[in-house]
Amino acid sequence: MSDTHTTVAAARKDPGEPGPLRTFLKLLRADKPATCAAIFLGLVILCALFGPMLLEAVSSKQNLRGRNAVPFLFGQDWTMWLGGDQLGRPLLARIIVAASNTMAIATGAVAASLLIGSSLGLVAGYSRGRLGQMIPRLADVIMSFPSLLLAVIVLYMLEPSVGNIVLVLAITRIPVYLRTTRAEVLEIRERMFVQAAIVMGASTPRIIFRHILPVILPTLVTIATLDFAFVMLAESSLSFLGIGIQPPEVTWGLMVAQGRPYLTSAWWLSFWPGLAIILTTLSLNLLSNWMRIALDPTQRWRLETGGKKNG
Amino acid sequence: MQRFLAKRAVSSGVSLILLVIAVFFLSRLTGDPTDLYLPIDASQEARENFRALHGLDQPLIVQFFSYLGDLVRLDFGESIRRARPALEVVTEAFAWTLQLAVITMAIVSGAAITLGSLAAFNLGGIFDRIATFFSLIGASAPDFWVAIVAIVVFSVGFGWLPTSGTGTVWHWILPIAVLFIRPFGLILQVVRGSMITALGSAYVKTARAKGVGPRATIFVHALRNAMLPVLTVIGDQAAALLNGAVVVETIFGFPGIGKLMIDSILQRDFSVVLASIMVTAFAIFLMNILIDLAYAALDPRIRY
């Protein structure tokens, strides 16, 4: 059904129609929470990219007179506006620098699990042989045990380096993509346009990558956005438990953990990095909600007609 | 039914065996427990005795097969740290976590189903927006952060609740409240979505048309049909609660399976680690079976 819609829409497209980027921005503006989320995430990404370059020195400079400095003293340098940590390092600068590690680990884990999971899912869904039967069992094995517990056990045994954390988080998230992709492929490969491509003599890789993958991609992107939030929370929990990133490297979860002994006297040490985590995950959730509607041709009208009735 | 159960048992069993093999060999890589349990200046002879006592002097592969042999006789080995059977230590801790999880999931399911249905019933209204907003926040909040903020506010600030440990009813409130947040947000979203679909269906319109009141329509007609996807999420979340339990039990000093697992890995108490993995996996297996049975009870079309 939906593929006939797209052909009709493509045929109607006249030269005056705005480009894809403009359409995208217009759809985003129709959903106010999603707009705020996108702006906030943009800010976080900027911090992650440029923070370490600009603020590395400031954020690791100890100042024992400014130990656990109280926040909201706007008379000082702006990096101290959120207060200082247990060694007098400026919290705001540290949060900006920590964004880099937090984002890098989550990006790596999501990218790896998305790539491996969806490739396996494509194979499992498309091949009718034994392989198609075996691969889903792999997902069952991983999913038979709570993911964070598994990560805890494995990370205690391996060295808690960035690479291992990404690896462990990626492995625990592979089933999500594998199952979704497989289920979608099983349905899509029976559709008329795939049959037509087979009849016209298209090779298997061409059918998978040119005909099937584009249909699944929006779903995968939506899930990946949501999963980014999950992976970030998992990484933070691991860092908090002390088996994630090790000092002097820093992530938001580790900052919360480092502030824990000072909870009663200096709440801000743990509060601000936690707030950074919560705002970022919230933004990702909002953006994923918006994507689910914006990337679905049959749902998109909800945003185009003012977005009042998004149920 | 029996064939279905057997199939599920085999596939879970295979997963579990792979996990146990991986953990058995990986855990031996973390180091020799002897260094941890005997003083630094312990004599060579004392070390040899310790190793022989716990079977650590054998080659790894022999240790593995003798462990498997014991497993067949339901002997899960002995905790080095506590000098008690590992299974006993683990079931004790598991009972704590089970109570915590059952109470939490009961409250979560009740609250999420009621509030989610109400939100779906006044779609787009003020109540719907508040419920959706809070469920989103709930799904985004890192539990360890919520836990320590709650300690600062309710234990340190107001002094109402104890910070950690067990003993009185008051000790349970904070751990349950923290574990409550994430599954509540997620389940509420699913209940709401599923109810919206159910309320738009023909059988609900029929019920309304024949004069059934709004309350009976939601809770009798729509809810039963809307419950199928909700059950799936409740099952997933109940298993995921064990993730939260690791963090929450560590922070609140709660003697459950999550804390036991972390402690026993740190103490290189291998048989306890393995036993707790098996007990947890078995519990999840049982729960999944229960969820499947509940499916069949709710939907007469489903038969195994």
Coordinates of C-alpha atoms in Angstrom, one line a residue:
Chain A
M1 CA 0.0 0.0 0.0
S2 CA 2.5 2.6 1.1
D3 CA 4.8 2.1 -1.8
T4 CA 2.0 3.1 -4.2
H5 CA 1.6 6.2 -2.2
T6 CA 5.2 7.2 -2.6
T7 CA 5.1 6.7 -6.4
V8 CA 2.1 8.9 -6.6
A9 CA 3.7 11.6 -4.4
A10 CA 6.9 11.4 -6.5
A11 CA 4.9 11.9 -9.7
R12 CA 3.1 14.9 -8.4
K13 CA 6.3 16.6 -7.2
D14 CA 6.6 19.9 -9.1
P15 CA 9.8 22.1 -9.3
G16 CA 8.4 24.6 -6.8
E17 CA 8.4 22.0 -3.9
P18 CA 10.9 22.7 -1.1
G19 CA 14.0 20.5 -0.9
P20 CA 14.3 17.6 1.6
L21 CA 16.1 19.7 4.2
R22 CA 13.4 22.5 4.2
T23 CA 10.6 19.9 4.5
F24 CA 12.5 18.2 7.4
L25 CA 12.9 21.5 9.3
K26 CA 9.2 22.3 8.7
L27 CA 8.2 19.0 10.1
L28 CA 10.4 19.5 13.1
R29 CA 9.0 22.9 13.8
A30 CA 5.5 21.5 13.9
D31 CA 6.4 19.6 17.1
K32 CA 7.6 22.1 19.7
P33 CA 9.0 19.6 22.3
A34 CA 11.0 17.9 19.5
T35 CA 12.4 21.3 18.4
C36 CA 13.6 22.0 21.9
A37 CA 15.1 18.5 22.1
A38 CA 16.9 18.9 18.8
I39 CA 18.4 22.2 19.8
F40 CA 19.5 20.8 23.1
L41 CA 21.1 17.8 21.5
G42 CA 22.8 20.0 19.0
L43 CA 24.3 21.9 21.9
V44 CA 25.4 18.6 23.6
I45 CA 27.1 17.5 20.3
L46 CA 28.9 20.8 20.0
C47 CA 30.1 20.4 23.6
A48 CA 31.2 16.8 22.9
L49 CA 33.1 17.9 19.7
F50 CA 34.8 21.0 20.9
G51 CA 34.7 20.8 24.7
P52 CA 37.8 18.8 25.3
M53 CA 39.8 21.0 22.8
L54 CA 38.8 24.3 24.5
L55 CA 38.3 23.4 28.1
E56 CA 40.5 20.4 28.8
A57 CA 43.1 22.4 30.7
V58 CA 40.5 24.5 32.7
S59 CA 38.5 21.4 33.6
S60 CA 41.3 19.5 35.1
K61 CA 43.0 22.4 37.0
Q62 CA 42.8 21.8 40.7
N63 CA 42.1 24.7 43.0
L64 CA 42.1 23.6 46.6
R65 CA 40.7 26.9 47.8
G66 CA 37.6 26.4 45.6
R67 CA 36.9 22.9 47.0
N68 CA 33.2 22.1 46.7
A69 CA 32.6 25.8 45.8
V70 CA 28.9 26.8 46.1
P71 CA 27.1 27.2 42.7
F72 CA 25.3 30.3 41.4
L73 CA 28.1 32.7 42.4
F74 CA 27.9 34.6 39.1
G75 CA 30.6 37.1 40.1
Q76 CA 33.3 34.5 39.2
D77 CA 34.6 33.0 36.0
W78 CA 31.6 31.4 34.1
T79 CA 33.1 27.9 34.4
M80 CA 32.4 28.1 38.2
W81 CA 28.7 29.1 37.9
L82 CA 27.6 25.5 38.7
G83 CA 30.1 25.3 41.6
G84 CA 33.4 23.4 42.0
D85 CA 34.0 19.7 42.7
Q86 CA 35.9 18.0 45.5
L87 CA 39.3 19.2 44.1
G88 CA 38.0 22.7 43.2
R89 CA 37.7 21.9 39.5
P90 CA 34.9 23.9 37.8
L91 CA 31.9 21.7 37.4
L92 CA 30.4 23.3 34.3
A93 CA 33.7 22.9 32.4
R94 CA 33.9 19.3 33.6
I95 CA 30.4 18.5 32.4
I96 CA 31.1 20.0 29.0
V97 CA 34.3 18.0 28.7
A98 CA 32.6 14.8 30.0
A99 CA 30.0 15.1 27.3
S100 CA 32.7 14.0 24.8
N101 CA 33.4 10.6 26.5
T102 CA 29.7 10.0 27.3
M103 CA 28.7 10.7 23.7
A104 CA 31.6 8.8 22.1
I105 CA 30.9 5.6 24.0
A106 CA 27.1 5.7 23.3
T107 CA 27.7 6.5 19.6
G108 CA 30.2 3.7 19.2
A109 CA 28.0 1.2 20.9
V110 CA 24.8 2.2 19.0
A111 CA 26.7 2.3 15.7
A112 CA 28.2 -1.1 16.3
S113 CA 25.0 -2.8 17.4
L114 CA 23.0 -1.2 14.7
L115 CA 25.4 -2.3 12.0
I116 CA 25.9 -5.9 13.2
G117 CA 22.3 -6.3 14.4
S118 CA 20.7 -5.1 11.2
S119 CA 23.1 -7.0 8.9
L120 CA 22.4 -10.2 10.8
G121 CA 18.7 -9.4 10.7
L122 CA 18.8 -8.9 7.0
V123 CA 20.5 -12.2 6.5
A124 CA 18.2 -14.0 8.9
G125 CA 15.1 -12.6 7.3
Y126 CA 16.1 -13.0 3.7
S127 CA 17.8 -16.4 3.6
R128 CA 15.4 -19.3 3.9
G129 CA 18.0 -21.8 4.8
R130 CA 19.5 -23.0 8.1
L131 CA 21.2 -19.7 8.7
G132 CA 17.9 -17.9 8.8
Q133 CA 16.9 -20.3 11.6
M134 CA 20.2 -20.1 13.6
I135 CA 20.7 -16.4 13.8
P136 CA 17.6 -15.6 15.8
R137 CA 18.7 -18.1 18.4
L138 CA 21.8 -15.9 19.0
A139 CA 19.5 -13.1 20.0
D140 CA 17.6 -15.4 22.3
V141 CA 20.9 -16.4 24.1
I142 CA 21.8 -12.7 24.6
M143 CA 18.3 -11.8 25.7
S144 CA 17.9 -14.6 28.2
F145 CA 19.8 -12.6 30.8
P146 CA 19.4 -8.9 32.0
S147 CA 21.7 -6.8 29.9
L148 CA 23.2 -4.7 32.6
L149 CA 23.9 -7.7 34.8
L150 CA 25.7 -9.3 31.9
A151 CA 27.7 -6.1 31.3
V152 CA 28.6 -6.0 34.9
I153 CA 29.9 -9.6 35.0
V154 CA 31.9 -9.3 31.7
L155 CA 33.4 -5.9 32.6
Y156 CA 34.6 -7.1 35.9
M157 CA 36.5 -9.8 34.1
L158 CA 37.8 -7.8 31.2
E159 CA 39.7 -4.6 31.6
P160 CA 37.3 -1.6 31.9
S161 CA 38.6 0.3 28.9
V162 CA 36.6 2.4 26.4
G163 CA 36.9 -0.3 23.8
N164 CA 35.6 -3.0 26.1
I165 CA 32.7 -0.9 27.4
V166 CA 31.6 -0.1 23.8
L167 CA 32.0 -3.8 22.9
V168 CA 29.9 -5.1 25.9
L169 CA 27.2 -2.5 25.5
A170 CA 27.0 -3.2 21.7
I171 CA 26.7 -6.9 22.3
T172 CA 23.8 -6.5 24.7
R173 CA 21.9 -4.3 22.3
I174 CA 22.4 -6.4 19.1
P175 CA 19.2 -8.4 19.6
V176 CA 17.0 -5.3 19.4
Y177 CA 18.1 -4.5 15.8
L178 CA 18.3 -8.1 14.8
R179 CA 14.8 -8.9 15.8
T180 CA 13.2 -5.8 14.3
T181 CA 15.1 -6.1 11.0
R182 CA 14.3 -9.8 10.7
A183 CA 10.6 -9.3 11.4
E184 CA 10.4 -6.4 8.9
V185 CA 12.3 -8.3 6.2
L186 CA 10.1 -11.4 6.5
E187 CA 7.1 -9.2 5.8
I188 CA 8.6 -7.0 3.1
R189 CA 10.2 -9.7 1.0
E190 CA 6.7 -11.0 0.2
R191 CA 5.6 -7.7 -1.2
M192 CA 4.9 -7.1 -4.9
F193 CA 7.9 -4.7 -5.6
V194 CA 10.4 -7.3 -4.2
Q195 CA 8.8 -10.0 -6.3
A196 CA 9.0 -7.8 -9.3
A197 CA 12.7 -7.1 -8.7
I198 CA 13.3 -10.8 -8.5
V199 CA 11.5 -11.5 -11.7
M200 CA 13.4 -8.7 -13.4
G201 CA 16.6 -10.5 -12.5
A202 CA 18.0 -8.2 -9.8
S203 CA 20.8 -9.8 -7.8
T204 CA 20.3 -10.7 -4.1
P205 CA 22.5 -7.9 -2.7
R206 CA 20.7 -5.4 -5.0
I207 CA 17.3 -6.5 -3.7
I208 CA 18.5 -6.3 -0.1
F209 CA 20.3 -3.0 -0.3
R210 CA 18.3 -1.1 -2.9
H211 CA 14.8 -2.4 -2.3
I212 CA 14.4 -3.8 1.2
L213 CA 16.8 -1.7 3.3
P214 CA 15.3 1.7 2.4
V215 CA 11.9 0.6 3.6
I216 CA 13.3 -0.6 7.0
L217 CA 15.8 2.3 7.5
P218 CA 13.3 4.8 9.1
T219 CA 12.3 2.2 11.7
L220 CA 15.9 1.4 12.5
V221 CA 16.8 5.1 12.8
T222 CA 13.9 5.6 15.2
I223 CA 14.9 2.6 17.3
A224 CA 18.6 3.7 17.3
T225 CA 17.6 7.1 18.7
L226 CA 15.7 5.5 21.5
D227 CA 18.5 3.0 22.1
F228 CA 21.0 5.8 22.3
A229 CA 19.2 7.0 25.4
F230 CA 19.2 3.5 26.8
V231 CA 22.9 2.9 26.1
M232 CA 23.8 6.3 27.7
L233 CA 21.9 5.3 30.9
A234 CA 23.6 1.9 30.9
E235 CA 27.1 3.5 30.5
S236 CA 26.3 5.9 33.3
S237 CA 25.3 3.1 35.5
L238 CA 28.5 1.2 34.8
S239 CA 30.6 4.2 35.4
F240 CA 28.6 4.9 38.6
L241 CA 29.3 1.3 39.8
G242 CA 33.0 1.9 39.2
I243 CA 33.5 -0.5 36.3
G244 CA 33.0 1.9 33.5
I245 CA 35.4 4.6 32.5
Q246 CA 38.2 5.0 35.0
P247 CA 39.6 8.4 36.2
P248 CA 41.3 10.6 35.1
E249 CA 39.0 10.1 32.1
V250 CA 35.5 11.4 33.0
T251 CA 31.9 10.8 32.0
W252 CA 28.7 12.1 33.5
G253 CA 28.0 8.8 35.3
L254 CA 31.4 8.9 36.9
M255 CA 30.9 12.5 38.0
V256 CA 27.7 11.5 39.8
A257 CA 29.7 8.6 41.5
Q258 CA 32.5 10.9 42.5
G259 CA 30.1 13.4 44.1
R260 CA 28.4 10.7 46.1
P261 CA 30.6 10.9 49.3
Y262 CA 29.9 14.7 49.5
L263 CA 26.1 14.3 49.1
T264 CA 25.2 15.7 52.5
S265 CA 27.5 18.8 52.3
A266 CA 27.7 19.5 48.6
W267 CA 24.7 18.2 46.7
W268 CA 25.7 20.0 43.4
L269 CA 28.6 17.6 42.7
S270 CA 26.2 14.8 41.8
F271 CA 23.2 16.9 40.9
W272 CA 24.4 18.7 37.8
P273 CA 25.9 15.8 35.9
G274 CA 22.8 13.7 36.7
L275 CA 20.7 16.6 35.3
A276 CA 22.8 16.6 32.1
I277 CA 22.1 12.8 31.7
I278 CA 18.3 13.2 32.3
L279 CA 18.0 16.2 29.9
T280 CA 19.9 14.4 27.1
T281 CA 17.9 11.1 27.5
L282 CA 14.7 13.1 27.6
S283 CA 15.6 14.9 24.4
L284 CA 16.5 11.7 22.7
N285 CA 13.1 10.2 23.7
L286 CA 11.2 13.2 22.5
L287 CA 13.1 13.2 19.2
S288 CA 12.5 9.5 18.7
N289 CA 8.7 10.1 19.3
W290 CA 8.8 12.8 16.6
M291 CA 10.7 10.6 14.2
R292 CA 8.3 7.8 14.5
I293 CA 5.7 10.1 13.1
A294 CA 7.8 12.2 10.7
L295 CA 9.5 9.2 9.0
D296 CA 6.3 7.3 8.4
P297 CA 4.6 8.4 5.2
T298 CA 1.2 7.3 6.5
Q299 CA 1.5 9.3 9.7
R300 CA 3.2 12.4 8.5
W301 CA 0.0 14.4 7.9
R302 CA -0.3 14.7 11.7
L303 CA 2.7 17.1 11.6
E304 CA 1.8 18.8 8.4
T305 CA -1.7 19.8 9.6
G306 CA -0.4 21.6 12.6
G307 CA 0.4 18.6 14.8
K308 CA -2.5 19.2 17.2
K309 CA -3.8 15.8 17.2
N310 CA -0.8 13.6 17.6
G311 CA -2.3 10.7 19.6
Chain B
M1 CA 1.2 -27.6 26.1
Q2 CA 3.8 -30.1 27.2
R3 CA 5.6 -29.8 23.9
F4 CA 5.6 -26.0 24.1
L5 CA 7.1 -26.2 27.7
A6 CA 9.7 -28.7 26.6
K7 CA 10.7 -26.5 23.6
R8 CA 11.0 -23.4 25.8
A9 CA 13.0 -25.4 28.4
V10 CA 15.5 -26.6 25.8
S11 CA 16.1 -23.2 24.3
S12 CA 16.5 -21.5 27.7
G13 CA 18.7 -24.4 28.8
V14 CA 21.1 -24.0 25.8
S15 CA 21.4 -20.2 26.5
L16 CA 22.1 -20.9 30.1
I17 CA 24.8 -23.5 29.4
L18 CA 26.6 -21.2 27.0
L19 CA 26.5 -18.4 29.6
V20 CA 27.8 -20.7 32.4
I21 CA 30.7 -21.9 30.3
A22 CA 31.7 -18.4 29.3
V23 CA 31.5 -17.1 32.9
F24 CA 33.3 -20.1 34.3
F25 CA 36.3 -19.6 32.2
L26 CA 36.3 -15.7 32.1
S27 CA 35.9 -15.5 35.9
R28 CA 39.1 -17.7 36.3
L29 CA 40.9 -15.0 34.4
T30 CA 40.4 -12.4 37.0
G31 CA 42.9 -14.0 39.3
D32 CA 43.6 -16.5 42.0
P33 CA 41.3 -16.3 45.0
T34 CA 44.3 -17.5 47.1
D35 CA 45.9 -14.0 46.8
L36 CA 42.7 -12.4 48.1
Y37 CA 41.9 -14.7 51.0
L38 CA 45.3 -15.5 52.5
P39 CA 47.6 -12.9 54.1
I40 CA 50.5 -11.7 51.9
D41 CA 53.0 -13.5 54.1
A42 CA 51.2 -16.8 54.0
S43 CA 53.6 -19.7 53.6
Q44 CA 53.8 -21.7 50.4
E45 CA 52.3 -24.7 52.2
A46 CA 49.3 -22.7 53.4
R47 CA 48.7 -21.6 49.8
E48 CA 48.9 -25.1 48.5
N49 CA 46.5 -26.3 51.2
F50 CA 44.0 -23.5 50.4
R51 CA 44.1 -24.3 46.7
A52 CA 43.7 -28.1 47.3
L53 CA 40.8 -27.4 49.7
H54 CA 38.8 -25.5 47.0
G55 CA 39.9 -27.6 44.1
L56 CA 42.0 -24.8 42.6
D57 CA 45.1 -26.9 42.2
Q58 CA 43.6 -28.9 39.3
P59 CA 43.9 -28.0 35.7
L60 CA 41.2 -25.6 34.5
I61 CA 39.5 -28.2 32.3
V62 CA 39.3 -30.7 35.1
Q63 CA 37.9 -28.1 37.5
F64 CA 35.2 -27.4 34.8
F65 CA 34.1 -31.0 34.4
S66 CA 34.1 -31.7 38.1
Y67 CA 31.9 -28.6 38.5
L68 CA 29.5 -29.9 35.8
G69 CA 29.5 -33.2 37.5
D70 CA 28.5 -31.6 40.8
L71 CA 25.8 -29.5 39.0
V72 CA 24.1 -32.6 37.8
R73 CA 23.7 -33.7 41.4
L74 CA 22.4 -30.2 42.1
D75 CA 25.5 -29.3 44.1
F76 CA 26.4 -25.7 43.3
G77 CA 29.7 -25.7 45.1
E78 CA 30.7 -23.9 48.2
S79 CA 31.1 -20.2 48.8
I80 CA 34.8 -19.5 49.6
R81 CA 34.0 -16.3 51.4
R82 CA 31.1 -17.5 53.5
A83 CA 32.1 -21.2 53.9
R84 CA 28.5 -22.2 53.1
P85 CA 26.8 -23.9 50.2
A86 CA 26.6 -21.4 47.3
L87 CA 23.1 -22.2 46.5
E88 CA 22.0 -21.4 50.1
V89 CA 23.7 -18.0 50.0
V90 CA 22.1 -17.2 46.6
T91 CA 18.6 -18.3 47.4
E92 CA 18.7 -16.2 50.6
A93 CA 19.7 -13.1 48.7
F94 CA 17.3 -14.0 45.9
A95 CA 14.4 -14.1 48.3
W96 CA 15.1 -10.4 49.2
T97 CA 15.2 -9.3 45.6
L98 CA 12.1 -11.3 44.7
Q99 CA 10.1 -9.6 47.4
L100 CA 11.4 -6.2 46.2
A101 CA 10.6 -7.0 42.6
V102 CA 7.2 -8.5 43.2
I103 CA 6.0 -5.6 45.4
T104 CA 7.4 -3.1 42.9
M105 CA 5.9 -4.7 39.8
A106 CA 2.5 -5.1 41.5
I107 CA 2.4 -1.3 42.3
V108 CA 3.8 -0.4 38.9
S109 CA 1.4 -2.5 37.0
G110 CA -1.6 -1.3 39.0
A111 CA -0.7 2.3 38.7
A112 CA 0.4 2.2 35.1
I113 CA -2.7 0.3 33.9
T114 CA -5.1 2.6 35.8
L115 CA -3.4 5.9 34.8
G116 CA -2.6 4.8 31.3
S117 CA -6.3 3.8 30.7
L118 CA -7.5 7.1 32.1
A119 CA -5.0 9.0 29.9
A120 CA -6.2 7.2 26.8
F121 CA -9.8 7.9 27.7
N122 CA -9.4 11.6 27.9
L123 CA -7.0 11.7 24.9
G124 CA -5.4 15.1 24.4
G125 CA -6.8 16.4 27.7
I126 CA -4.9 17.9 30.6
F127 CA -4.6 14.6 32.5
D128 CA -3.3 12.8 29.4
R129 CA -0.6 15.5 28.9
I130 CA 0.5 15.3 32.5
A131 CA 0.6 11.5 32.5
T132 CA 2.6 11.5 29.2
F133 CA 5.0 14.1 30.4
F134 CA 5.8 12.2 33.7
S135 CA 6.1 8.9 31.9
L136 CA 8.6 10.4 29.6
I137 CA 10.6 11.9 32.5
G138 CA 10.4 8.5 34.3
A139 CA 11.7 6.6 31.3
S140 CA 14.7 9.1 31.0
A141 CA 15.8 9.3 34.6
P142 CA 19.0 7.4 35.6
D143 CA 18.0 5.3 38.6
F144 CA 21.3 5.8 40.5
W145 CA 20.9 9.5 40.3
V146 CA 17.2 9.4 41.4
A147 CA 18.3 7.2 44.3
I148 CA 20.9 9.5 45.6
V149 CA 18.8 12.6 45.1
A150 CA 16.0 10.8 47.0
I151 CA 18.5 10.1 49.9
V152 CA 19.5 13.7 50.0
V153 CA 16.0 15.0 50.1
F154 CA 14.1 12.4 52.2
S155 CA 16.7 10.9 54.4
V156 CA 19.2 13.8 54.9
G157 CA 17.0 16.8 54.3
F158 CA 13.7 15.8 56.0
G159 CA 15.0 12.9 58.0
W160 CA 11.9 10.8 57.2
L161 CA 13.4 7.7 55.8
P162 CA 16.5 5.6 56.6
T163 CA 19.4 5.8 54.1
S164 CA 20.2 2.1 53.8
G165 CA 19.8 -1.4 55.2
T166 CA 16.7 -3.4 56.0
G167 CA 14.6 -4.1 59.1
T168 CA 11.6 -1.9 59.1
V169 CA 8.9 -1.1 56.6
W170 CA 10.5 2.3 56.1
H171 CA 13.6 0.8 54.7
W172 CA 11.6 -0.5 51.7
I173 CA 10.0 2.7 50.6
L174 CA 13.0 4.4 48.9
P175 CA 14.3 1.3 47.0
I176 CA 10.7 0.5 45.8
A177 CA 10.1 4.2 44.8
V178 CA 13.3 4.3 42.8
L179 CA 12.7 1.0 41.1
F180 CA 9.2 2.1 40.3
I181 CA 10.0 5.0 38.1
R182 CA 11.4 3.6 34.9
P183 CA 9.0 0.6 34.3
F184 CA 6.1 2.8 35.3
G185 CA 6.9 5.3 32.5
L186 CA 7.4 2.6 29.9
I187 CA 4.4 0.5 30.8
L188 CA 2.1 3.6 31.0
Q189 CA 3.1 4.5 27.4
V190 CA 2.2 1.0 26.2
V191 CA -1.1 0.9 28.1
R192 CA -2.0 4.3 26.7
G193 CA -1.2 3.4 23.1
S194 CA -2.9 0.0 23.3
M195 CA -6.0 1.5 25.0
I196 CA -6.3 4.1 22.2
T197 CA -6.4 1.3 19.7
A198 CA -8.9 -0.7 21.7
L199 CA -11.2 2.2 22.4
G200 CA -11.5 2.9 18.7
S201 CA -12.5 -0.7 17.9
A202 CA -15.9 -2.0 17.0
Y203 CA -16.6 -4.0 20.1
V204 CA -16.1 -1.0 22.3
K205 CA -18.6 1.0 20.1
T206 CA -21.0 -1.9 20.5
A207 CA -20.7 -1.9 24.2
R208 CA -21.3 1.9 24.4
A209 CA -24.2 1.6 22.0
K210 CA -26.0 -1.0 24.1
G211 CA -25.7 1.3 27.1
V212 CA -22.7 0.1 29.1
G213 CA -21.3 2.8 31.3
P214 CA -17.9 4.4 30.6
R215 CA -16.2 2.8 33.6
A216 CA -17.3 -0.7 32.6
T217 CA -16.4 0.0 29.0
I218 CA -12.8 0.8 29.9
F219 CA -12.1 -1.7 32.6
V220 CA -14.1 -4.7 31.4
H221 CA -14.3 -4.5 27.6
A222 CA -11.4 -2.5 26.3
L223 CA -8.8 -3.3 29.0
R224 CA -8.9 -7.1 28.6
N225 CA -8.1 -6.8 24.9
A226 CA -5.6 -4.0 25.4
M227 CA -3.7 -6.2 27.9
L228 CA -1.9 -8.5 25.5
P229 CA 0.9 -6.0 24.4
V230 CA 1.0 -4.7 28.0
L231 CA 1.8 -8.2 29.3
T232 CA 4.8 -8.4 27.1
V233 CA 6.2 -5.1 28.4
I234 CA 5.4 -6.1 32.0
G235 CA 7.4 -9.3 31.4
D236 CA 10.3 -7.4 29.9
Q237 CA 10.3 -4.8 32.6
A238 CA 10.1 -7.4 35.4
A239 CA 13.3 -9.0 34.0
A240 CA 14.9 -5.6 33.5
L241 CA 14.1 -4.8 37.1
L242 CA 17.1 -7.0 38.0
N243 CA 19.3 -4.4 36.1
G244 CA 17.9 -1.7 38.3
A245 CA 18.3 -3.9 41.4
V246 CA 22.1 -4.0 40.9
V247 CA 22.3 -0.3 41.2
V248 CA 19.5 0.2 43.8
E249 CA 20.7 -2.6 46.1
T250 CA 24.2 -1.3 46.0
I251 CA 23.2 2.3 46.9
F252 CA 20.7 1.3 49.6
G253 CA 22.8 -1.6 51.0
F254 CA 20.0 -4.0 50.3
P255 CA 21.1 -7.7 50.7
G256 CA 19.6 -8.9 47.4
I257 CA 21.0 -10.8 44.4
G258 CA 22.3 -7.8 42.6
K259 CA 24.5 -6.8 45.5
L260 CA 25.5 -10.4 46.1
M261 CA 26.6 -10.7 42.5
I262 CA 28.8 -7.6 42.5
D263 CA 30.3 -8.5 45.9
S264 CA 31.0 -12.1 44.9
I265 CA 32.7 -11.1 41.6
L266 CA 34.9 -8.7 43.6
Q267 CA 35.7 -11.4 46.1
R268 CA 36.4 -14.0 43.4
D269 CA 33.8 -16.2 44.9
F270 CA 33.2 -18.0 41.7
S271 CA 30.7 -20.6 42.7
V272 CA 28.4 -17.9 44.1
V273 CA 28.7 -15.9 40.9
L274 CA 27.7 -18.9 38.8
A275 CA 25.0 -20.0 41.2
S276 CA 23.4 -16.5 41.1
I277 CA 23.5 -16.4 37.4
M278 CA 21.7 -19.8 37.2
V279 CA 19.1 -18.9 39.8
T280 CA 18.4 -15.6 38.1
A281 CA 18.1 -17.1 34.6
F282 CA 15.8 -19.9 36.0
A283 CA 13.6 -17.3 37.6
I284 CA 13.4 -15.3 34.3
F285 CA 12.5 -18.6 32.5
L286 CA 9.7 -19.3 35.0
M287 CA 8.4 -15.8 34.6
N288 CA 8.3 -16.0 30.8
I289 CA 6.3 -19.2 31.1
L290 CA 3.8 -17.5 33.4
I291 CA 3.5 -14.6 31.0
D292 CA 2.8 -17.0 28.2
L293 CA 0.1 -18.7 30.3
A294 CA -1.4 -15.4 31.1
Y295 CA -1.6 -14.7 27.3
A296 CA -3.6 -17.9 26.8
A297 CA -5.9 -17.0 29.7
L298 CA -6.6 -13.5 28.3
D299 CA -7.1 -14.5 24.7
P300 CA -9.0 -17.7 24.1
R301 CA -7.6 -17.8 20.5
I302 CA -4.1 -18.5 21.9
R303 CA -3.4 -22.2 22.6
Y304 CA -0.1 -23.9 23.0

